[in-house]
GROMACS .gro file of C-alpha atoms in nm:
model
  325
    1MET     CA    1   9.687   8.464  12.914
    2GLU     CA    2   9.605   8.139  13.030
    3ARG     CA    3   9.235   8.251  12.969
    4LEU     CA    4   9.352   8.321  12.627
    5ALA     CA    5   9.514   7.993  12.564
    6VAL     CA    6   9.214   7.776  12.679
    7GLY     CA    7   8.929   7.983  12.527
    8GLY     CA    8   9.103   8.102  12.256
    9TRP     CA    9   8.989   8.414  12.055
   10ASP     CA   10   8.649   8.447  12.234
   11ALA     CA   11   8.821   8.504  12.559
   12LEU     CA   12   8.957   8.846  12.447
   13PRO     CA   13   8.734   9.172  12.463
   14PRO     CA   14   8.550   9.210  12.131
   15GLY     CA   15   8.686   9.535  12.088
   16VAL     CA   16   8.657   9.729  11.755
   17ARG     CA   17   8.740   9.544  11.428
   18LEU     CA   18   9.026   9.754  11.246
   19ALA     CA   19   9.051   9.790  10.842
   20GLY     CA   20   9.307   9.561  10.681
   21GLY     CA   21   9.414   9.230  10.669
   22HIS     CA   22   9.327   8.990  10.394
   23LEU     CA   23   9.317   8.664  10.595
   24HIS     CA   24   9.293   8.762  10.942
   25ASP     CA   25   9.094   8.938  11.229
   26VAL     CA   26   9.267   9.260  11.347
   27ARG     CA   27   9.096   9.430  11.665
   28ARG     CA   28   9.177   9.713  11.913
   29ILE     CA   29   9.102   9.594  12.247
   30VAL     CA   30   9.148   9.691  12.613
   31PHE     CA   31   9.303   9.412  12.795
   32SER     CA   32   9.406   9.427  13.158
   33GLY     CA   33   9.353   9.778  13.167
   34VAL     CA   34   9.559   9.808  12.830
   35VAL     CA   35   9.483   9.919  12.517
   36LEU     CA   36   9.641   9.658  12.243
   37ILE     CA   37   9.603   9.565  11.909
   38ALA     CA   38   9.537   9.212  11.875
   39LYS     CA   39   9.571   8.985  11.546
   40ARG     CA   40   9.436   8.657  11.499
   41VAL     CA   41   9.597   8.427  11.246
   42ALA     CA   42   9.442   8.107  11.088
   43CYS     CA   43   9.675   7.797  11.169
   44GLY     CA   44   9.633   7.463  11.158
   45PRO     CA   45   9.656   7.169  10.886
   46ALA     CA   46   9.559   7.391  10.609
   47TRP     CA   47   9.823   7.648  10.701
   48PRO     CA   48  10.158   7.438  10.733
   49GLY     CA   49  10.448   7.601  10.906
   50ARG     CA   50  10.228   7.908  10.984
   51VAL     CA   51  10.327   7.945  11.350
   52HIS     CA   52  10.725   7.928  11.262
   53ARG     CA   53  10.635   8.183  10.962
   54LEU     CA   54  10.496   8.423  11.258
   55GLU     CA   55  10.807   8.374  11.465
   56GLN     CA   56  11.044   8.424  11.207
   57GLY     CA   57  10.866   8.729  11.098
   58GLU     CA   58  10.898   8.906  11.424
   59GLU     CA   59  11.211   8.805  11.479
   60VAL     CA   60  11.298   9.016  11.171
   61ALA     CA   61  11.072   9.297  11.324
   62ARG     CA   62  11.279   9.269  11.641
   63LEU     CA   63  11.580   9.320  11.461
   64ALA     CA   64  11.475   9.589  11.246
   65ALA     CA   65  11.358   9.763  11.557
   66ALA     CA   66  11.699   9.730  11.686
   67GLU     CA   67  11.846   9.885  11.395
   68GLY     CA   68  11.641  10.211  11.405
   69LEU     CA   69  11.403  10.087  11.115
   70SER     CA   70  11.064  10.190  11.259
   71ALA     CA   71  10.927   9.846  11.275
   72VAL     CA   72  10.665   9.759  11.560
   73PRO     CA   73  10.709   9.392  11.646
   74ALA     CA   74  10.481   9.198  11.870
   75TYR     CA   75  10.481   9.178  12.227
   76LEU     CA   76  10.649   8.895  12.376
   77VAL     CA   77  10.449   8.624  12.585
   78ASP     CA   78  10.654   8.375  12.764
   79ARG     CA   79  10.943   8.465  12.514
   80SER     CA   80  10.699   8.418  12.231
   81PRO     CA   81  10.535   8.664  12.015
   82VAL     CA   82  10.303   8.383  11.926
   83ILE     CA   83   9.992   8.260  12.131
   84GLU     CA   84   9.878   7.949  12.017
   85VAL     CA   85   9.504   7.928  12.083
   86PRO     CA   86   9.231   7.679  11.948
   87GLY     CA   87   9.209   7.714  11.574
   88GLY     CA   88   9.476   7.975  11.504
   89ALA     CA   89   9.711   8.190  11.689
   90VAL     CA   90   9.725   8.542  11.851
   91LEU     CA   91   9.968   8.817  11.818
   92LEU     CA   92   9.936   9.140  12.053
   93PHE     CA   93  10.083   9.482  11.945
   94PRO     CA   94  10.125   9.831  12.077
   95ASP     CA   95   9.852  10.044  11.969
   96ILE     CA   96  10.040  10.276  11.777
   97PRO     CA   97   9.870  10.602  11.639
   98GLY     CA   98   9.868  10.716  11.279
   99GLU     CA   99   9.737  10.630  10.953
  100PRO     CA  100   9.863  10.504  10.656
  101PRO     CA  101  10.049  10.782  10.444
  102GLN     CA  102   9.868  10.789  10.117
  103ALA     CA  103   9.472  10.897  10.136
  104GLN     CA  104   9.290  10.695   9.842
  105SER     CA  105   9.184  11.044   9.708
  106LYS     CA  106   9.577  11.164   9.676
  107GLY     CA  107   9.853  11.083   9.452
  108PRO     CA  108  10.174  10.937   9.611
  109ASP     CA  109  10.408  11.170   9.790
  110THR     CA  110  10.784  11.173   9.682
  111ALA     CA  111  10.908  11.230   9.999
  112ASP     CA  112  10.713  10.908  10.150
  113CYS     CA  113  10.858  10.729   9.845
  114HIS     CA  114  11.212  10.853   9.903
  115TRP     CA  115  11.171  10.720  10.279
  116ALA     CA  116  11.026  10.390  10.159
  117GLY     CA  117  11.326  10.337   9.918
  118ARG     CA  118  11.579  10.434  10.205
  119THR     CA  119  11.422  10.193  10.444
  120LEU     CA  120  11.368   9.890  10.226
  121ALA     CA  121  11.757   9.958  10.161
  122GLY     CA  122  11.812   9.953  10.544
  123LEU     CA  123  11.639   9.624  10.556
  124HIS     CA  124  11.786   9.461  10.276
  125ARG     CA  125  12.136   9.504  10.481
  126LEU     CA  126  12.036   9.355  10.811
  127PRO     CA  127  12.226   9.028  10.894
  128MET     CA  128  12.005   8.701  10.830
  129PRO     CA  129  11.861   8.574  11.139
  130PRO     CA  130  11.948   8.219  11.208
  131ALA     CA  131  11.588   8.099  11.190
  132CYS     CA  132  11.550   8.231  10.831
  133ALA     CA  133  11.866   8.082  10.692
  134ALA     CA  134  11.665   7.770  10.524
  135GLU     CA  135  11.404   7.944  10.406
  136GLY     CA  136  11.358   8.004  10.029
  137ALA     CA  137  11.354   8.373   9.896
  138LEU     CA  138  11.128   8.309   9.590
  139TRP     CA  139  10.799   8.158   9.488
  140PRO     CA  140  10.733   7.839   9.319
  141VAL     CA  141  10.723   7.785   8.963
  142THR     CA  142  10.429   7.679   8.809
  143PRO     CA  143  10.432   7.514   8.479
  144PRO     CA  144  10.279   7.673   8.167
  145ASP     CA  145  10.042   7.369   8.123
  146HIS     CA  146   9.896   7.378   8.479
  147TRP     CA  147   9.709   7.669   8.439
  148PRO     CA  148   9.413   7.552   8.259
  149ALA     CA  149   9.317   7.251   8.526
  150LEU     CA  150   9.399   7.519   8.797
  151LEU     CA  151   9.145   7.789   8.672
  152ALA     CA  152   8.863   7.533   8.659
  153ALA     CA  153   8.742   7.675   8.979
  154ALA     CA  154   8.671   7.997   8.802
  155PRO     CA  155   8.531   7.958   8.473
  156ASP     CA  156   8.517   8.340   8.410
  157LEU     CA  157   8.893   8.343   8.422
  158ALA     CA  158   8.976   8.078   8.178
  159GLY     CA  159   9.059   8.316   7.922
  160GLU     CA  160   9.340   8.389   8.156
  161ALA     CA  161   9.528   8.084   8.098
  162ASP     CA  162   9.740   8.233   7.805
  163LEU     CA  163   9.859   8.537   8.016
  164LEU     CA  164   9.958   8.323   8.313
  165ALA     CA  165  10.123   8.076   8.064
  166LEU     CA  166  10.371   8.376   7.922
  167TRP     CA  167  10.452   8.480   8.276
  168SER     CA  168  10.522   8.115   8.397
  169ARG     CA  169  10.750   8.094   8.089
  170ARG     CA  170  10.935   8.452   8.174
  171TYR     CA  171  10.968   8.330   8.530
  172THR     CA  172  11.111   7.995   8.498
  173GLU     CA  173  11.378   8.171   8.274
  174ALA     CA  174  11.449   8.462   8.515
  175HIS     CA  175  11.444   8.205   8.821
  176PRO     CA  176  11.816   8.096   8.823
  177ARG     CA  177  11.916   8.460   8.837
  178LEU     CA  178  11.627   8.555   9.087
  179SER     CA  179  11.780   8.249   9.305
  180SER     CA  180  12.145   8.374   9.322
  181THR     CA  181  12.078   8.671   9.562
  182VAL     CA  182  11.905   8.642   9.898
  183ALA     CA  183  11.854   8.929  10.197
  184VAL     CA  184  11.609   9.005  10.463
  185GLY     CA  185  11.299   9.196  10.382
  186HIS     CA  186  10.955   9.273  10.506
  187GLY     CA  187  10.768   9.072  10.263
  188ASP     CA  188  10.461   9.327  10.213
  189PHE     CA  189  10.617   9.686  10.267
  190ALA     CA  190  10.331   9.878  10.127
  191PRO     CA  191  10.167  10.191  10.247
  192ARG     CA  192   9.881  10.010  10.419
  193ASN     CA  193  10.136   9.874  10.658
  194VAL     CA  194  10.284  10.207  10.775
  195LEU     CA  195  10.143  10.431  11.008
  196VAL     CA  196  10.226  10.816  11.014
  197SER     CA  197  10.168  11.051  11.259
  198GLY     CA  198  10.315  11.384  11.204
  199ALA     CA  199  10.679  11.301  11.154
  200SER     CA  200  10.674  10.936  11.294
  201ARG     CA  201  10.668  10.631  11.058
  202ARG     CA  202  10.606  10.313  11.175
  203ILE     CA  203  10.588   9.993  11.003
  204VAL     CA  204  10.376   9.695  11.120
  205ASP     CA  205  10.264   9.380  10.987
  206TRP     CA  206  10.582   9.177  10.964
  207GLU     CA  207  10.404   8.825  10.943
  208HIS     CA  208  10.571   8.781  10.604
  209ALA     CA  209  10.913   8.878  10.680
  210GLY     CA  210  11.229   8.682  10.626
  211PRO     CA  211  11.429   8.582  10.323
  212VAL     CA  212  11.358   8.790  10.000
  213GLU     CA  213  11.527   8.850   9.652
  214PRO     CA  214  11.601   9.192   9.681
  215SER     CA  215  11.544   9.319   9.336
  216THR     CA  216  11.189   9.146   9.336
  217GLU     CA  217  11.086   9.303   9.682
  218PHE     CA  218  11.232   9.651   9.550
  219ALA     CA  219  10.971   9.622   9.204
  220VAL     CA  220  10.697   9.522   9.444
  221VAL     CA  221  10.758   9.812   9.661
  222ALA     CA  222  10.832  10.061   9.445
  223LEU     CA  223  10.524  10.008   9.247
  224ASP     CA  224  10.294   9.999   9.546
  225TRP     CA  225  10.439  10.323   9.664
  226SER     CA  226  10.432  10.491   9.335
  227ARG     CA  227  10.056  10.393   9.250
  228THR     CA  228   9.801  10.689   9.171
  229PRO     CA  229   9.447  10.687   9.261
  230ASP     CA  230   9.333  10.537   8.908
  231GLY     CA  231   9.533  10.260   8.916
  232GLN     CA  232   9.853  10.370   8.707
  233VAL     CA  233  10.210  10.434   8.812
  234ASP     CA  234  10.361  10.747   8.877
  235ALA     CA  235  10.719  10.790   8.728
  236ASP     CA  236  10.844  11.036   8.974
  237ALA     CA  237  10.720  10.859   9.281
  238PHE     CA  238  10.885  10.542   9.129
  239ALA     CA  239  11.216  10.747   9.066
  240ALA     CA  240  11.183  10.865   9.422
  241VAL     CA  241  11.201  10.502   9.585
  242LEU     CA  242  11.471  10.422   9.341
  243ASP     CA  243  11.652  10.726   9.430
  244GLY     CA  244  11.622  10.652   9.798
  245TYR     CA  245  11.717  10.299   9.802
  246VAL     CA  246  12.055  10.372   9.609
  247ALA     CA  247  12.117  10.683   9.816
  248ALA     CA  248  12.089  10.465  10.148
  249ALA     CA  249  12.310  10.212  10.016
  250PRO     CA  250  12.531  10.349   9.791
  251GLY     CA  251  12.789  10.045   9.771
  252GLN     CA  252  12.494   9.806   9.758
  253GLU     CA  253  12.390   9.681   9.391
  254ARG     CA  254  12.127   9.875   9.256
  255PRO     CA  255  11.803   9.695   9.220
  256SER     CA  256  11.775   9.522   8.860
  257PRO     CA  257  11.457   9.509   8.621
  258VAL     CA  258  11.455   9.123   8.645
  259GLY     CA  259  11.280   9.194   8.977
  260LEU     CA  260  10.986   9.292   8.776
  261VAL     CA  261  10.949   8.937   8.660
  262GLY     CA  262  11.005   8.795   9.021
  263ARG     CA  263  10.706   9.032   9.082
  264ALA     CA  264  10.541   8.846   8.841
  265GLY     CA  265  10.585   8.519   9.017
  266ARG     CA  266  10.444   8.660   9.331
  267LEU     CA  267  10.155   8.762   9.160
  268MET     CA  268  10.084   8.418   9.005
  269ALA     CA  269  10.152   8.261   9.357
  270TRP     CA  270   9.904   8.463   9.492
  271THR     CA  271   9.669   8.382   9.206
  272ARG     CA  272   9.712   7.993   9.257
  273PHE     CA  273   9.649   8.041   9.617
  274ASN     CA  274   9.316   8.224   9.569
  275LEU     CA  275   9.217   7.976   9.292
  276ALA     CA  276   9.288   7.703   9.539
  277GLN     CA  277   9.094   7.857   9.822
  278ALA     CA  278   8.809   7.912   9.582
  279ALA     CA  279   8.791   7.547   9.484
  280GLU     CA  280   8.758   7.466   9.865
  281HIS     CA  281   8.535   7.722  10.003
  282GLY     CA  282   8.367   7.897   9.751
  283PRO     CA  283   8.422   8.214   9.514
  284HIS     CA  284   8.379   8.513   9.752
  285PRO     CA  285   8.631   8.673   9.841
  286PHE     CA  286   8.889   8.459   9.657
  287LEU     CA  287   8.789   8.505   9.317
  288GLU     CA  288   8.769   8.884   9.359
  289ARG     CA  289   9.143   8.877   9.500
  290ALA     CA  290   9.272   8.640   9.177
  291GLN     CA  291   9.109   8.911   8.962
  292LEU     CA  292   9.319   9.169   9.104
  293ALA     CA  293   9.632   8.999   9.074
  294LEU     CA  294   9.565   8.900   8.697
  295ALA     CA  295   9.451   9.272   8.630
  296GLU     CA  296   9.815   9.351   8.771
  297LEU     CA  297  10.002   9.100   8.573
  298ARG     CA  298   9.847   9.249   8.257
  299LEU     CA  299   9.935   9.613   8.355
  300GLN     CA  300  10.275   9.509   8.410
  301LEU     CA  301  10.290   9.338   8.060
  302ASP     CA  302  10.157   9.633   7.893
  303ASN     CA  303  10.401   9.869   8.085
  304GLU     CA  304  10.706   9.654   8.126
  305THR     CA  305  10.919   9.842   7.864
  306THR     CA  306  10.834  10.175   8.021
  307TRP     CA  307  10.901  10.067   8.380
  308THR     CA  308  11.242   9.892   8.284
  309ASP     CA  309  11.363  10.216   8.161
  310TRP     CA  310  11.270  10.373   8.461
  311TYR     CA  311  11.570  10.183   8.633
  312ARG     CA  312  11.828  10.360   8.432
  313VAL     CA  313  11.739  10.686   8.495
  314PRO     CA  314  12.007  10.851   8.701
  315THR     CA  315  11.932  10.889   9.052
  316ARG     CA  316  11.888  11.230   9.183
  317PRO     CA  317  11.911  11.346   9.579
  318GLY     CA  318  11.614  11.340   9.780
  319PRO     CA  319  11.448  11.519  10.071
  320ASN     CA  320  11.627  11.507  10.421
  321VAL     CA  321  11.430  11.232  10.610
  322LEU     CA  322  11.556  11.033  10.849
  323ILE     CA  323  11.535  10.635  10.810
  324ASN     CA  324  11.401  10.611  11.168
  325GLN     CA  325  11.125  10.842  11.170
   0.00000   0.00000   0.00000
């Protein structure tokens, strides 16, 4: 580990680059005779608070694992999951076998969706770790009239200013209600961050874990898990996520459709981040990511009435899938 701390990422064996990770380098390596997953995370002045966020996310992962919620936390090295190296930080994980539950060519599986809902409810019931207590659960509001200047880095997207301004107004109106509830969450509980091997399901990538607004995270998760190969949303799969969530927490408040507006706030924050990165570092790959976020905002606007109605459908019993599988 001294070699890693001094030499940084290059001190590790090159290994095999793995798919996934919008912002990071993730590799399978053999280190001291052990197969590990190594993740390099950018840190430094451009990423204020990143090391703290990583430590916070891993604290949530360890808490979730202790509660049987299938988490895969990073190894502790000198009592910390984060190894600070020149230009960033490194986390080391066990090499967990498996693949994401949804193949690109297949539609969502309702058993997987029911499990996702049950697991999310379990996460939202976890006690708030002390390190997370001061963290906010929502993304900041961008004033509607700020979008034209922010879009200056992307002239081809200038026509989306009205869409962003509309969602900014909606998010501003919903913000007080969304701010009234906070829970522990994963922050990116999508199929790509679950590894399935036989009957086993394991959740990875906890770097965004911490305080969340539960209805917002439910909306994000339900729409991620119920996505079809053509980019639409399957009603039965969405219902399965909702059924799983309610079944696992019958005394817990049902997710509210206002979480859809919270999801729009998340998409706007991601759009703004990528526009800023494009202005500083050039268009690729940041403008493509901004375009995808804008497409999601448009899809949600076009389907919001339908999706809101899905929240009101009576819940149904789902398959008997253990939450800690």
